[in-house]
Coordinates of C-alpha atoms and ligand atoms in Angstrom, one line a residue:
M1 CA 56.1 -76.3 -171.5
E2 CA 55.7 -72.5 -171.4
N3 CA 54.4 -70.4 -174.1
G4 CA 52.0 -73.2 -175.0
A5 CA 54.8 -75.1 -177.0
A6 CA 54.1 -78.7 -177.7
K7 CA 55.7 -81.3 -175.2
P8 CA 58.4 -83.3 -176.8
V9 CA 57.1 -86.6 -177.7
I10 CA 58.8 -89.9 -177.0
V11 CA 58.3 -92.8 -179.6
A12 CA 59.7 -96.1 -178.7
I13 CA 59.6 -98.8 -182.0
D14 CA 61.1 -102.1 -181.4
G15 CA 61.2 -105.5 -183.0
P16 CA 63.1 -108.3 -184.5
S17 CA 65.8 -107.9 -187.2
G18 CA 64.2 -106.5 -190.3
T19 CA 60.6 -105.8 -189.5
G20 CA 61.2 -102.1 -190.6
K21 CA 62.4 -100.5 -187.5
S22 CA 64.9 -98.2 -189.2
S23 CA 63.1 -97.1 -192.6
T24 CA 60.0 -96.5 -190.2
S25 CA 61.4 -94.7 -187.5
K26 CA 63.5 -92.4 -189.8
A27 CA 60.2 -91.5 -192.2
V28 CA 58.2 -90.9 -189.2
A29 CA 60.8 -88.9 -187.5
A30 CA 61.2 -86.7 -190.7
Q31 CA 57.6 -86.4 -191.4
L32 CA 56.9 -85.2 -187.9
G33 CA 60.1 -82.9 -187.2
L34 CA 61.2 -85.2 -184.6
S35 CA 65.0 -86.5 -183.9
Y36 CA 65.7 -90.2 -184.7
L37 CA 68.1 -92.6 -182.9
D38 CA 69.3 -96.0 -183.8
T39 CA 70.4 -98.0 -181.0
G40 CA 71.1 -100.8 -183.2
A41 CA 74.0 -98.7 -184.6
Q42 CA 75.4 -98.0 -181.5
Y43 CA 75.7 -101.4 -180.2
R44 CA 77.4 -102.2 -184.0
A45 CA 79.7 -99.2 -182.8
I46 CA 80.9 -100.4 -179.7
T47 CA 81.2 -104.1 -180.9
W48 CA 83.6 -102.8 -184.0
W49 CA 85.7 -101.0 -181.6
M50 CA 86.0 -104.1 -179.7
V51 CA 87.0 -106.5 -182.8
T52 CA 89.1 -103.4 -184.0
N53 CA 91.0 -103.3 -180.7
G54 CA 91.6 -107.2 -180.5
I55 CA 89.3 -107.9 -177.8
D56 CA 88.0 -111.5 -177.2
I57 CA 84.4 -111.4 -178.2
D58 CA 83.9 -114.8 -176.4
D59 CA 85.3 -113.6 -173.2
P60 CA 82.1 -111.4 -171.4
S61 CA 84.7 -110.3 -168.8
A62 CA 87.0 -109.0 -171.4
I63 CA 84.5 -107.1 -172.9
A64 CA 83.0 -105.7 -169.7
A65 CA 86.6 -104.4 -168.7
V66 CA 86.9 -102.3 -171.5
A67 CA 83.0 -101.4 -172.1
G68 CA 83.7 -97.4 -170.8
K69 CA 86.5 -97.1 -173.1
P70 CA 84.9 -95.8 -176.8
E71 CA 83.2 -92.4 -177.3
I72 CA 80.2 -93.4 -179.2
V73 CA 78.6 -90.2 -180.7
S74 CA 75.0 -90.3 -182.7
G75 CA 73.9 -87.7 -185.0
T76 CA 70.0 -87.6 -184.5
D77 CA 68.9 -85.8 -188.1
P78 CA 66.7 -88.7 -189.5
A79 CA 67.7 -87.3 -192.9
H80 CA 71.3 -87.6 -192.2
P81 CA 72.1 -90.1 -189.2
T82 CA 75.6 -90.2 -188.3
I83 CA 77.5 -92.8 -185.9
T84 CA 80.9 -91.9 -184.7
V85 CA 83.4 -93.9 -182.4
D86 CA 86.5 -91.8 -180.8
G87 CA 85.7 -89.5 -183.9
T88 CA 86.0 -91.9 -186.5
D89 CA 82.9 -92.3 -188.8
V90 CA 81.9 -96.0 -188.6
A91 CA 78.7 -95.8 -190.3
A92 CA 80.0 -98.3 -193.1
P93 CA 82.3 -101.0 -191.2
I94 CA 79.5 -101.6 -188.7
R95 CA 77.5 -102.8 -191.6
T96 CA 79.7 -105.6 -192.2
Q97 CA 79.0 -109.3 -191.8
E98 CA 81.7 -109.6 -189.4
I99 CA 80.2 -107.2 -187.1
T100 CA 76.8 -108.4 -187.8
S101 CA 77.6 -111.9 -186.4
Q102 CA 79.3 -110.8 -183.5
V103 CA 77.0 -107.9 -182.4
S104 CA 74.5 -110.0 -180.3
A105 CA 77.5 -111.5 -178.1
V106 CA 78.9 -107.8 -177.3
S107 CA 75.2 -106.5 -176.7
A108 CA 74.4 -109.3 -174.1
V109 CA 77.3 -108.1 -171.7
P110 CA 75.5 -106.0 -168.9
E111 CA 78.3 -103.6 -168.7
V112 CA 78.1 -102.9 -172.3
R113 CA 74.4 -102.7 -172.1
A114 CA 74.5 -100.3 -168.9
R115 CA 76.9 -98.1 -170.8
I116 CA 74.8 -97.8 -174.1
T117 CA 71.5 -97.4 -172.3
E118 CA 72.9 -94.6 -170.5
L119 CA 74.1 -92.9 -173.7
Q120 CA 70.5 -93.3 -175.2
R121 CA 68.7 -92.1 -172.0
S122 CA 70.8 -88.7 -172.6
V123 CA 70.3 -88.5 -176.1
A124 CA 66.4 -89.1 -175.8
A125 CA 66.6 -86.3 -172.9
A126 CA 68.4 -83.6 -175.0
A127 CA 65.9 -83.7 -178.3
E128 CA 64.0 -80.7 -178.1
Y129 CA 60.9 -81.6 -180.0
G130 CA 61.0 -85.4 -179.6
I131 CA 62.5 -88.1 -180.8
V132 CA 62.1 -91.7 -182.5
V133 CA 64.1 -94.2 -180.6
E134 CA 64.5 -97.6 -182.4
G135 CA 65.8 -100.8 -180.9
R136 CA 65.2 -104.0 -178.8
D137 CA 64.5 -103.1 -175.6
I138 CA 63.3 -99.2 -176.0
G139 CA 59.8 -99.8 -174.6
T140 CA 61.0 -102.0 -171.8
T141 CA 64.0 -100.7 -170.4
V142 CA 65.6 -97.9 -171.9
L143 CA 62.5 -95.5 -172.0
P144 CA 59.8 -97.3 -170.1
D145 CA 57.8 -93.7 -169.8
A146 CA 57.9 -93.4 -173.5
D147 CA 54.7 -91.7 -175.0
L148 CA 54.3 -94.1 -177.6
K149 CA 55.5 -97.7 -177.8
I150 CA 55.1 -99.8 -181.0
F151 CA 56.7 -103.4 -181.5
L152 CA 56.8 -104.1 -185.4
T153 CA 56.8 -107.7 -186.6
A154 CA 57.0 -109.4 -189.9
S155 CA 57.1 -113.0 -190.9
P156 CA 60.9 -114.2 -191.0
E157 CA 60.1 -115.2 -195.0
A158 CA 59.1 -111.7 -195.3
R159 CA 62.1 -110.5 -193.5
A160 CA 64.3 -112.6 -195.2
A161 CA 63.0 -111.4 -198.8
R162 CA 63.3 -107.6 -197.6
R163 CA 67.1 -108.2 -196.6
S164 CA 67.9 -110.4 -199.5
G165 CA 66.7 -107.8 -201.8
E166 CA 69.1 -105.0 -199.9
L167 CA 72.3 -107.6 -200.1
K168 CA 71.9 -108.1 -203.8
G169 CA 72.1 -111.9 -204.8
A170 CA 71.9 -113.1 -201.4
D171 CA 70.5 -116.2 -200.4
V172 CA 66.9 -116.1 -199.0
H173 CA 67.0 -119.3 -196.8
A174 CA 70.8 -118.2 -195.5
T175 CA 69.5 -114.9 -194.8
R176 CA 66.6 -116.2 -193.1
E177 CA 68.6 -118.7 -191.2
A178 CA 71.0 -115.8 -189.9
L179 CA 67.7 -113.3 -188.8
I180 CA 66.5 -116.3 -186.8
K181 CA 69.8 -116.9 -185.0
R182 CA 70.3 -113.4 -184.3
D183 CA 66.7 -112.8 -183.2
A184 CA 67.1 -115.9 -180.6
A185 CA 70.3 -114.8 -179.2
D186 CA 68.9 -111.3 -178.7
S187 CA 65.7 -112.7 -177.0
S188 CA 67.3 -114.9 -174.5
R189 CA 69.9 -112.7 -173.2
K190 CA 69.6 -112.3 -169.3
T191 CA 70.0 -108.4 -169.5
S192 CA 66.9 -106.4 -171.3
P193 CA 66.2 -109.1 -174.2
L194 CA 64.4 -108.4 -177.1
A195 CA 60.8 -108.0 -176.1
K196 CA 57.4 -106.3 -176.5
A197 CA 56.2 -104.0 -173.9
D198 CA 53.1 -104.8 -172.2
D199 CA 51.8 -101.4 -173.5
A200 CA 53.1 -101.6 -176.7
V201 CA 50.9 -101.3 -180.0
E202 CA 51.7 -104.3 -182.1
V203 CA 51.6 -104.0 -186.1
D204 CA 52.3 -106.8 -188.1
T205 CA 54.2 -105.5 -191.3
T206 CA 54.1 -108.8 -193.2
E207 CA 51.6 -107.6 -195.8
L208 CA 52.1 -104.0 -195.2
T209 CA 53.9 -101.7 -197.9
L210 CA 56.6 -99.6 -195.9
Q211 CA 54.5 -96.8 -196.9
Q212 CA 51.2 -98.0 -195.3
V213 CA 53.6 -98.8 -192.0
I214 CA 54.8 -95.1 -191.9
E215 CA 51.3 -94.0 -192.2
C216 CA 50.2 -96.1 -189.4
V217 CA 52.5 -94.9 -187.0
V218 CA 52.2 -91.3 -188.0
T219 CA 48.6 -91.5 -187.1
L220 CA 49.0 -93.3 -183.7
V221 CA 51.6 -90.3 -182.6
E222 CA 48.9 -87.8 -183.7
E223 CA 46.4 -89.4 -182.0
K224 CA 48.6 -89.6 -178.9
R225 CA 49.4 -85.7 -179.3
A226 CA 46.1 -85.1 -179.7
G227 CA 45.3 -86.8 -176.2
K228 CA 43.1 -89.7 -178.1
Ligands
ATP301 N1 56.6 -103.0 -195.1 C1 57.7 -103.3 -195.4 N2 57.6 -103.7 -196.8 C2 58.8 -104.2 -197.7 N3 59.8 -103.8 -197.2 C3 60.2 -103.2 -196.2 C4 59.0 -102.9 -195.3 N4 59.7 -102.2 -194.1 C5 60.9 -102.5 -194.5 N5 61.3 -102.7 -195.7 C6 62.6 -103.0 -196.2 O1 63.0 -104.0 -195.4 C7 65.0 -103.6 -195.3 C8 64.9 -104.0 -193.9 O2 64.2 -102.9 -193.3 P1 65.0 -102.0 -192.0 O3 66.5 -102.0 -192.1 O4 64.1 -100.8 -191.7 O5 64.4 -103.1 -190.9 P2 65.2 -102.9 -189.3 O6 64.0 -103.8 -188.6 O7 65.5 -101.8 -188.9 O8 66.5 -104.0 -189.4 P3 67.5 -104.2 -188.4 O9 67.0 -104.7 -186.9 O10 68.2 -105.6 -188.6 O11 68.3 -103.1 -188.2 C9 64.8 -102.7 -196.0 O12 65.5 -102.9 -197.2 C10 63.6 -101.9 -196.1 O13 63.6 -101.0 -197.0
LIG302 N1 68.2 -101.5 -178.3 C1 69.1 -102.5 -178.8 C2 69.2 -102.6 -180.4 C3 70.1 -103.3 -180.7 N2 70.9 -104.4 -180.2 C4 71.9 -105.5 -180.5 C5 70.9 -106.7 -181.0 C6 71.0 -106.5 -182.6 O1 71.1 -108.1 -183.0 C7 72.0 -105.5 -182.6 C8 72.2 -104.9 -184.1 O2 70.9 -104.2 -184.2 P1 70.5 -104.0 -185.5 O3 71.3 -103.0 -186.3 O4 70.2 -105.2 -186.2 O5 69.0 -103.0 -185.2 O6 72.2 -104.7 -181.7 C9 70.1 -104.3 -178.6 O7 70.7 -105.3 -178.0 N3 69.4 -103.4 -178.3

């Protein structure tokens, strides 16, 4: 970089559902003045478009044929992340149970992954000061040259308890089963499955508070920047 400006830092945070990727990534990005990208929201957004347009989710070739049609735009301010599809704000509808239960099928289609991966790389390349990108395949496939790769884990029980706390009154057992089912689908798909990159730092968050996880990741980024 010219004038001694710091090189943009690219941080990849992957892991199964409910391990704290979004909460951690947003807080780390805000604390370090970086951009933030929620790649799960992009897969949810394309799933929302497929469902809204009556595409048969059980037909990968039907999904593949229209994967290039929706225009998905992600706002990367960690204090106010946004997501639109063809100009419509979909931040709320992409979090419904209807979309959550169908997103693994849509995101397993190679044409969908190619489209969204290209979008993710262009967002990361445009981040002036650097970016925290969270998802399932960021360290392995989307940004294999990331400066720092983190893989968050937590026991299914801890993840289910966290999610049930969010969805007030939700049954912890049913939530646990749904998480395990989605993780199995995301880990077993052929194209860029959920996986830990060989050079990722694994952080088990089961016994850690969110604040402890944030501090741990901030320290790892600062050490990277200092060349340690
Ligand atoms: N270490 C932690 N201790 C307790 N609660 C946590 C911890 N980390 C995250 N949480 C809570 O768990 C819930 C899930 O966290 P979050 O949405 O960040 O997970 P995620 O990995 O991004 O999940 P998904 O992949 O399903 O989007 C949130 O309510 C969050 O506040
Ligand atoms: N890099 C990514 C991010 C997400 N997905 C898929 C698989 C998830 O079940 C789904 C929703 O993600 P979440 O909002 O729960 O983080 O999107 C993926 O395949 N690759």
